[in-house]
Amino acid sequence: MISISIIGSGNVAQHLISALSKAENIELKQAFARQKNTLTHLLDSDKIIDDYSELLPVDVIIIAVADNAISEVSRQILLKNQLIVHTSGSISIDDLQSHRKGVFYPLQTFSKSKAVDFKTIPICLEAQNQEDYKTIEAVAQSISDCIYKVDSQQRKALHVAAVFVSNFVNHLYLMGNEICNENQLPFDILKPLIQETAIKILTLSPQDAQTGPAQRGDTVTINTHLAFLTDTNQKEMYKLLTKSIIDHGKKL
């Protein structure tokens, strides 16, 4: 059995607690939360602590908190020779204030109200020595079938790429939703298109999957769209993305 404690009570922490609680060969010993009641739906209350001095020695402590708090939280852990890992995509392994340190980064978007299948989630791992790597690899393998060895620089690149393909795309959904609302149209009418676009990328490269007026150089349609849009942000985003698609086409 690999013993684990988790520090944090946000989206990532709660999903990890849920997944690790069900995993074979994993003992979820403790979870730290500043407000204990945020985790009582996931764990017995005797496993939830709110004082770092109550942390017990375990095989791995996983810090799943906001990026800007990782360094300070790791400094609060006074256990000696303890393997400590964080779950951030953008923070270096060196930000951890520990002699034994690593990274356990699940590459997925997490919302508390939406269940995820951890078996399909890529988990990116980094450690300073092979023994510690094998430990966190075993933890990752207990909940996921997709394990990658990724260093801090590669992980930063992955995180930036993830922002483009997830966070920015979702913001474009928001803009599309606003346009629908402004014109008394249901956003649901776009969902089959959204789904097909996402599914296509599983079998086609992004280059081959690209369609639309910018890809085919249809300036008449582009100018019609720009004339239709009255919201400044929507218009500027349309111009920027159209130019980017056209410029990428010129490179081919």
C-alpha positions as a Python dict, from the first residue, in 0.01 Angstrom:
ca = {
    (1, 'M'): (0, 0, 0),
    (2, 'I'): (116, 351, -84),
    (3, 'S'): (9, 605, 177),
    (4, 'I'): (-91, 952, 59),
    (5, 'S'): (-203, 1282, 206),
    (6, 'I'): (-353, 1563, 2),
    (7, 'I'): (-333, 1932, 82),
    (8, 'G'): (-612, 2137, -74),
    (9, 'S'): (-989, 2143, -115),
    (10, 'G'): (-1040, 2294, -462),
    (11, 'N'): (-1138, 2130, -790),
    (12, 'V'): (-819, 1930, -846),
    (13, 'A'): (-790, 1823, -482),
    (14, 'Q'): (-1149, 1700, -466),
    (15, 'H'): (-1123, 1500, -787),
    (16, 'L'): (-795, 1344, -670),
    (17, 'I'): (-945, 1256, -332),
    (18, 'S'): (-1239, 1091, -505),
    (19, 'A'): (-1018, 892, -744),
    (20, 'L'): (-752, 787, -492),
    (21, 'S'): (-1012, 684, -235),
    (22, 'K'): (-1132, 418, -478),
    (23, 'A'): (-788, 306, -598),
    (24, 'E'): (-639, -29, -506),
    (25, 'N'): (-307, -30, -319),
    (26, 'I'): (-360, 333, -212),
    (27, 'E'): (-425, 446, 144),
    (28, 'L'): (-554, 803, 157),
    (29, 'K'): (-442, 884, 507),
    (30, 'Q'): (-526, 1255, 545),
    (31, 'A'): (-652, 1560, 363),
    (32, 'F'): (-580, 1917, 469),
    (33, 'A'): (-843, 2188, 421),
    (34, 'R'): (-863, 2530, 583),
    (35, 'Q'): (-1239, 2469, 613),
    (36, 'K'): (-1297, 2105, 697),
    (37, 'N'): (-1659, 2103, 583),
    (38, 'T'): (-1548, 2144, 219),
    (39, 'L'): (-1432, 1780, 219),
    (40, 'T'): (-1676, 1602, 450),
    (41, 'H'): (-1878, 1474, 152),
    (42, 'L'): (-1566, 1288, 33),
    (43, 'L'): (-1389, 1171, 349),
    (44, 'D'): (-1457, 1070, 707),
    (45, 'S'): (-1412, 1372, 932),
    (46, 'D'): (-1131, 1205, 1128),
    (47, 'K'): (-917, 1207, 811),
    (48, 'I'): (-960, 1581, 753),
    (49, 'I'): (-720, 1821, 925),
    (50, 'D'): (-678, 2198, 928),
    (51, 'D'): (-340, 2225, 1102),
    (52, 'Y'): (-14, 2139, 925),
    (53, 'S'): (132, 2012, 1252),
    (54, 'E'): (-120, 1726, 1239),
    (55, 'L'): (27, 1585, 917),
    (56, 'L'): (152, 1229, 957),
    (57, 'P'): (444, 1073, 768),
    (58, 'V'): (329, 915, 441),
    (59, 'D'): (485, 793, 117),
    (60, 'V'): (365, 1100, -77),
    (61, 'I'): (212, 1437, 12),
    (62, 'I'): (26, 1590, -282),
    (63, 'I'): (-14, 1968, -277),
    (64, 'A'): (-320, 2061, -485),
    (65, 'V'): (-359, 2434, -421),
    (66, 'A'): (-341, 2756, -625),
    (67, 'D'): (-10, 2803, -805),
    (68, 'N'): (87, 3111, -605),
    (69, 'A'): (44, 2921, -277),
    (70, 'I'): (250, 2609, -358),
    (71, 'S'): (586, 2734, -233),
    (72, 'E'): (447, 2868, 97),
    (73, 'V'): (236, 2558, 161),
    (74, 'S'): (537, 2332, 108),
    (75, 'R'): (728, 2544, 358),
    (76, 'Q'): (462, 2472, 621),
    (77, 'I'): (527, 2096, 604),
    (78, 'L'): (777, 2021, 878),
    (79, 'L'): (806, 1644, 827),
    (80, 'K'): (1163, 1538, 756),
    (81, 'N'): (1269, 1349, 441),
    (82, 'Q'): (913, 1366, 307),
    (83, 'L'): (836, 1328, -65),
    (84, 'I'): (622, 1628, -162),
    (85, 'V'): (470, 1681, -507),
    (86, 'H'): (249, 1951, -655),
    (87, 'T'): (-20, 1929, -924),
    (88, 'S'): (51, 2249, -1119),
    (89, 'G'): (111, 2269, -1492),
    (90, 'S'): (304, 2596, -1481),
    (91, 'I'): (508, 2587, -1158),
    (92, 'S'): (860, 2445, -1154),
    (93, 'I'): (953, 2150, -938),
    (94, 'D'): (1211, 2380, -776),
    (95, 'D'): (938, 2594, -618),
    (96, 'L'): (877, 2316, -366),
    (97, 'Q'): (1057, 2376, -35),
    (98, 'S'): (1155, 2015, 24),
    (99, 'H'): (1460, 1789, -6),
    (100, 'R'): (1252, 1532, -193),
    (101, 'K'): (1020, 1682, -448),
    (102, 'G'): (819, 1597, -757),
    (103, 'V'): (525, 1686, -980),
    (104, 'F'): (196, 1500, -1026),
    (105, 'Y'): (12, 1700, -1295),
    (106, 'P'): (-324, 1569, -1422),
    (107, 'L'): (-378, 1737, -1759),
    (108, 'Q'): (-751, 1799, -1758),
    (109, 'T'): (-1008, 2069, -1688),
    (110, 'F'): (-1180, 2008, -1354),
    (111, 'S'): (-1512, 2137, -1225),
    (112, 'K'): (-1651, 2021, -891),
    (113, 'S'): (-1995, 1956, -1039),
    (114, 'K'): (-1869, 1747, -1334),
    (115, 'A'): (-1745, 1390, -1284),
    (116, 'V'): (-1439, 1280, -1484),
    (117, 'D'): (-1300, 942, -1583),
    (118, 'F'): (-952, 951, -1436),
    (119, 'K'): (-849, 643, -1637),
    (120, 'T'): (-840, 860, -1951),
    (121, 'I'): (-661, 1160, -1796),
    (122, 'P'): (-292, 1205, -1883),
    (123, 'I'): (-82, 1241, -1568),
    (124, 'C'): (253, 1411, -1618),
    (125, 'L'): (522, 1313, -1370),
    (126, 'E'): (857, 1453, -1261),
    (127, 'A'): (1087, 1364, -974),
    (128, 'Q'): (1447, 1427, -874),
    (129, 'N'): (1546, 1062, -836),
    (130, 'Q'): (1436, 731, -982),
    (131, 'E'): (1306, 585, -656),
    (132, 'D'): (1070, 877, -597),
    (133, 'Y'): (963, 868, -961),
    (134, 'K'): (868, 501, -929),
    (135, 'T'): (658, 585, -623),
    (136, 'I'): (455, 858, -791),
    (137, 'E'): (435, 649, -1109),
    (138, 'A'): (270, 370, -907),
    (139, 'V'): (23, 624, -765),
    (140, 'A'): (-56, 754, -1113),
    (141, 'Q'): (-100, 403, -1251),
    (142, 'S'): (-353, 327, -979),
    (143, 'I'): (-594, 585, -1124),
    (144, 'S'): (-492, 646, -1488),
    (145, 'D'): (-387, 455, -1798),
    (146, 'C'): (-204, 756, -1945),
    (147, 'I'): (129, 830, -1775),
    (148, 'Y'): (396, 1063, -1915),
    (149, 'K'): (741, 1158, -1792),
    (150, 'V'): (760, 1535, -1845),
    (151, 'D'): (1016, 1783, -1715),
    (152, 'S'): (931, 2133, -1587),
    (153, 'Q'): (1004, 2310, -1918),
    (154, 'Q'): (795, 2063, -2118),
    (155, 'R'): (516, 2087, -1864),
    (156, 'K'): (510, 2466, -1897),
    (157, 'A'): (473, 2424, -2275),
    (158, 'L'): (192, 2173, -2222),
    (159, 'H'): (14, 2411, -1987),
    (160, 'V'): (29, 2695, -2241),
    (161, 'A'): (-98, 2461, -2513),
    (162, 'A'): (-377, 2347, -2282),
    (163, 'V'): (-489, 2706, -2226),
    (164, 'F'): (-521, 2749, -2604),
    (165, 'V'): (-717, 2426, -2666),
    (166, 'S'): (-937, 2440, -2354),
    (167, 'N'): (-967, 2775, -2175),
    (168, 'F'): (-957, 2992, -2487),
    (169, 'V'): (-1189, 2757, -2678),
    (170, 'N'): (-1439, 2766, -2392),
    (171, 'H'): (-1425, 3147, -2396),
    (172, 'L'): (-1514, 3134, -2765),
    (173, 'Y'): (-1814, 2919, -2668),
    (174, 'L'): (-1912, 3203, -2434),
    (175, 'M'): (-1890, 3454, -2719),
    (176, 'G'): (-2096, 3226, -2944),
    (177, 'N'): (-2352, 3193, -2666),
    (178, 'E'): (-2373, 3572, -2633),
    (179, 'I'): (-2433, 3611, -3008),
    (180, 'C'): (-2709, 3350, -2992),
    (181, 'N'): (-2874, 3518, -2693),
    (182, 'E'): (-2860, 3860, -2859),
    (183, 'N'): (-3043, 3717, -3160),
    (184, 'Q'): (-3302, 3502, -2979),
    (185, 'L'): (-3134, 3174, -3076),
    (186, 'P'): (-3075, 2872, -2847),
    (187, 'F'): (-2708, 2788, -2789),
    (188, 'D'): (-2810, 2420, -2810),
    (189, 'I'): (-2834, 2456, -3187),
    (190, 'L'): (-2452, 2483, -3198),
    (191, 'K'): (-2379, 2180, -2978),
    (192, 'P'): (-2376, 1919, -3258),
    (193, 'L'): (-2121, 2137, -3442),
    (194, 'I'): (-1911, 2173, -3127),
    (195, 'Q'): (-1922, 1797, -3072),
    (196, 'E'): (-1829, 1711, -3431),
    (197, 'T'): (-1539, 1960, -3425),
    (198, 'A'): (-1404, 1798, -3109),
    (199, 'I'): (-1448, 1444, -3242),
    (200, 'K'): (-1278, 1527, -3574),
    (201, 'I'): (-953, 1611, -3401),
    (202, 'L'): (-927, 1252, -3280),
    (203, 'T'): (-867, 1133, -3637),
    (204, 'L'): (-747, 1444, -3824),
    (205, 'S'): (-462, 1686, -3760),
    (206, 'P'): (-568, 2041, -3663),
    (207, 'Q'): (-442, 2154, -4004),
    (208, 'D'): (-660, 1904, -4192),
    (209, 'A'): (-962, 1967, -3968),
    (210, 'Q'): (-969, 2345, -4029),
    (211, 'T'): (-1269, 2471, -4225),
    (212, 'G'): (-1455, 2799, -4255),
    (213, 'P'): (-1435, 3127, -4449),
    (214, 'A'): (-1082, 3219, -4338),
    (215, 'Q'): (-944, 2879, -4438),
    (216, 'R'): (-1095, 2904, -4787),
    (217, 'G'): (-1013, 3274, -4830),
    (218, 'D'): (-1379, 3383, -4850),
    (219, 'T'): (-1337, 3758, -4799),
    (220, 'V'): (-1701, 3832, -4887),
    (221, 'T'): (-1829, 3622, -4598),
    (222, 'I'): (-1560, 3752, -4364),
    (223, 'N'): (-1653, 4114, -4438),
    (224, 'T'): (-2023, 4032, -4397),
    (225, 'H'): (-1954, 3883, -4054),
    (226, 'L'): (-1746, 4183, -3948),
    (227, 'A'): (-2021, 4421, -4058),
    (228, 'F'): (-2274, 4220, -3859),
    (229, 'L'): (-2076, 4223, -3533),
    (230, 'T'): (-2129, 4530, -3316),
    (231, 'D'): (-1953, 4417, -2997),
    (232, 'T'): (-1594, 4544, -3004),
    (233, 'N'): (-1444, 4239, -2830),
    (234, 'Q'): (-1624, 3997, -3061),
    (235, 'K'): (-1516, 4191, -3369),
    (236, 'E'): (-1151, 4214, -3260),
    (237, 'M'): (-1143, 3844, -3173),
    (238, 'Y'): (-1293, 3758, -3512),
    (239, 'K'): (-1029, 3969, -3690),
    (240, 'L'): (-741, 3824, -3487),
    (241, 'L'): (-839, 3460, -3536),
    (242, 'T'): (-921, 3512, -3903),
    (243, 'K'): (-577, 3664, -3962),
    (244, 'S'): (-412, 3379, -3774),
    (245, 'I'): (-591, 3114, -3983),
    (246, 'I'): (-502, 3295, -4308),
    (247, 'D'): (-138, 3341, -4202),
    (248, 'H'): (-106, 2972, -4114),
    (249, 'G'): (-246, 2884, -4455),
    (250, 'K'): (20, 3096, -4625),
    (251, 'K'): (293, 2898, -4447),
    (252, 'L'): (179, 2568, -4602),
}
